[in-house]
Amino acid sequence: MARPRDSRRREIGGADPLDRSLGAPAVSPLAWALSALTTRSALGLAPSLTPAVIFLPLGLLLGPLALGVLSPLVLSRLEAVVTIALSVLGVLVGVALGRELRAAWPLLVAASLESAATIAIVTAAAAYFGPMAGLPLDVPLLALAFAFGLCASASSATSAHPDSEPAADVATRVADLDDVLPIVATIGVVLFLRPVSLLDLSIALVAPIVAGLAVGALGWLLFERAESGTERVVFVLGSLSVAGGTAAHLGVSPLMVGLTAGVFWTLAPGRADRIVQDDLQKVQHPLVVLLLLIAGARWVPSMAALWWLAPYMLGRLAGKVTGAWMAASLLGRGRDSFSEWTEKESRPLFPSDLAAFLMSPGVLAVAFALNFQQILPAGAGTVLLSTVATGTAVFELFAVFLLPRWRRRGV
Amino acid sequence: VTVSEPARSGRETRLLALVIVIAIAALMLLAQFRFPGVPERPVVVPPPNALDRLAAQGSYNDLGSFISALAERLAPSFVVIDTVIAPPAPSGNGRRGRSGSSPVAIGQTLPTRLASVRVSSDRALVYLPANTRVMAVAGVEESKPDVVADAGRELALVRVSTSPEAGSLFHASPGLVAPFGYVLVIEGARGGPSTRPAFIGRLDDVEDPAWAAPIAVIGGASDVTPGALLLSLGGKFAGIVVRSPHGLAIVPPRALKPIVAALQAPKSAALPRRSLGGGGSRF
């Protein structure tokens, strides 16, 4: 049964024109020539480049290794901004989760299955590869391997417009929802880092949820009582600053705090989720760009980061393919049921189509890496961020250049 | 091209299985290549407990946290070198004092730990005063450390354990030490480099023929010692503290880089000899 939906979803839960338009300006002779020569996205309709491909290298250029505009001091002072940006991303994922939870929970199950498969395979690949290759570690192996797995599970499905075909629509919604499990599982990295008491475990599990609910309640009470649009924006941004600040102060995941607040605003009576989504559109893209610039500036070339790329990329490739296979099997059980989650005609959901769309990691992979950099010791955090940033750029390029050929053969 | 659904389904199942098999095979193949890294296992630093940050902290705690975080991030750039004062060689043996020191005599003196800064993946620059020799290098199991010294300037390049950190701090843009301000001082300690803040008072730039760039002479009493490495508060390398005819002085990276390049060059192409005896000597 088709259900009306309020907006076409992109990664992290909202309309995202930046994802679509960056690198693909309005048709000009040069753009047309470039497109004809090289870049066509998965369906030949979507952007040729995603923000990660542009802003990660730009961040590297502005960072301490090149121009030094983003000096170590500036980067350390931007830590608070990173935390708030992560909580904003968490809110957007939470809003997407809250809506799909009502409308199509099987999609959440399929997306979680897909991300769980990716997490398991990348974690296993990293845990196998690290000791075999003799990689230096300043954190427990399992913690680092699990962090790689969580970063790898993020998908954006930005290589195609969600309205272009039913598979793209489903893939986009799966990509929205496959970030939920890794955000919740972030706590696992902390648990693997050191032995914890039951009290510590309880605090680590409960604190982000309590903080998220508190921020959610705060916003819910304020947003609809605002007397002007400007005042409302101040309330929204203030609530998100509280979310980020609380997470930073408690030392818990800002993504999880934001996710909880986002779900609260969606499920609570009223228009809080719409207000947040509308107002966040004004800051979402600058924050995404800032996150990518910071990640690029913190990128440090090292042999260790290069070595870890092997399990990260190969594991992610195998994980996404396996996960897409499992998710497509679940969603396509009785092929007509596929149309239940789209407004389009019924068509089988092929695992290779879904895998192709999910191959693009998007901004959330980098966001996870920035989050883990706050948790892990400096050396391991830098290696993780450098590996994930490089892997993200490579997978985005992979999605742009190779996947269209992959899919065309099958269509 | 339209393909019938059962045919496509079977073909793509094989395709997906092929991707997984190739990924696993490639991973197993790549795992056979050993990482050319350090032999020792780095110290595992546990993260803070949940809610630790709820406790109120004073400004000194903030300063400590800032330095702790910076020190942790920069630790791979430094290596601790144990040095000893070599007693003068017996007269008339025809050998230079440093290389001719008696092992027994050296063993009876207490080592001084100095911090060195990595200039490449396996070399570090250290201040090596006259009549001092390198006894041990952290992480290197060698009875006779590989040292190339510039005796005139009292600097030496020491072979250290290989690290992915290939001297990026040394070669990055230099830090600025402003007069009447704080700097970070890196010193050698038993478990690794130690970091502390220090206040620097007056600084006077002095042209010295021994150095390719002006050195900054520290005015007044200071608690920094010769051999200490200085960083700006932004975490950039600002120089080494040395004894000079003008007093304690900070030698900036701009003056250190030509010396490092000369010491790294093959022996035949070593630094041109200068009035202070700047030729590289290997011992």
PDB file of C-alpha atoms in Angstrom, chain A residues 109-119 121 174 178 315-331 351-352 354-355 358, chain B residues 16 20:
ATOM      1  CA  VAL A 109      14.704  -4.116  10.077  1.00  0.00           C
ATOM      2  CA  ALA A 110      16.174  -4.589   6.594  1.00  0.00           C
ATOM      3  CA  ALA A 111      18.434  -1.563   6.962  1.00  0.00           C
ATOM      4  CA  SER A 112      19.640  -2.737  10.371  1.00  0.00           C
ATOM      5  CA  LEU A 113      20.289  -6.197   8.942  1.00  0.00           C
ATOM      6  CA  GLU A 114      22.314  -4.630   6.148  1.00  0.00           C
ATOM      7  CA  SER A 115      24.369  -2.465   8.502  1.00  0.00           C
ATOM      8  CA  ALA A 116      24.837  -5.352  10.971  1.00  0.00           C
ATOM      9  CA  ALA A 117      26.271  -7.501   8.170  1.00  0.00           C
ATOM     10  CA  THR A 118      28.656  -4.712   7.144  1.00  0.00           C
ATOM     11  CA  ILE A 119      29.727  -4.055  10.726  1.00  0.00           C
ATOM     12  CA  ILE A 121      32.355  -8.292   8.141  1.00  0.00           C
ATOM     13  CA  VAL A 174      17.499   1.988   3.622  1.00  0.00           C
ATOM     14  CA  ASP A 178      21.094   1.920   8.258  1.00  0.00           C
ATOM     15  CA  GLY A 315      35.460  -5.550   4.132  1.00  0.00           C
ATOM     16  CA  ARG A 316      33.058  -2.759   3.302  1.00  0.00           C
ATOM     17  CA  LEU A 317      32.701  -3.955  -0.278  1.00  0.00           C
ATOM     18  CA  ALA A 318      31.925  -7.509   0.838  1.00  0.00           C
ATOM     19  CA  GLY A 319      29.789  -6.255   3.729  1.00  0.00           C
ATOM     20  CA  LYS A 320      27.613  -3.970   1.646  1.00  0.00           C
ATOM     21  CA  VAL A 321      27.107  -6.664  -0.974  1.00  0.00           C
ATOM     22  CA  THR A 322      26.191  -9.234   1.666  1.00  0.00           C
ATOM     23  CA  GLY A 323      24.035  -6.773   3.585  1.00  0.00           C
ATOM     24  CA  ALA A 324      22.218  -5.673   0.451  1.00  0.00           C
ATOM     25  CA  TRP A 325      21.622  -9.311  -0.410  1.00  0.00           C
ATOM     26  CA  MET A 326      20.073  -9.928   3.005  1.00  0.00           C
ATOM     27  CA  ALA A 327      18.040  -6.713   2.980  1.00  0.00           C
ATOM     28  CA  ALA A 328      16.744  -7.295  -0.551  1.00  0.00           C
ATOM     29  CA  SER A 329      15.758 -10.840   0.365  1.00  0.00           C
ATOM     30  CA  LEU A 330      13.851  -9.560   3.370  1.00  0.00           C
ATOM     31  CA  LEU A 331      12.133  -6.716   1.514  1.00  0.00           C
ATOM     32  CA  PRO A 351      20.443  -7.186  -4.436  1.00  0.00           C
ATOM     33  CA  SER A 352      23.044  -5.870  -6.858  1.00  0.00           C
ATOM     34  CA  LEU A 354      20.635  -2.138  -3.732  1.00  0.00           C
ATOM     35  CA  ALA A 355      24.337  -2.843  -3.148  1.00  0.00           C
ATOM     36  CA  LEU A 358      24.503   1.703  -0.864  1.00  0.00           C
TER      37      LEU A 358
ATOM     38  CA  LEU B  16      27.659 -11.083  -5.677  1.00  0.00           C
ATOM     39  CA  ILE B  20      32.716 -11.543  -1.754  1.00  0.00           C
TER      40      ILE B  20
END
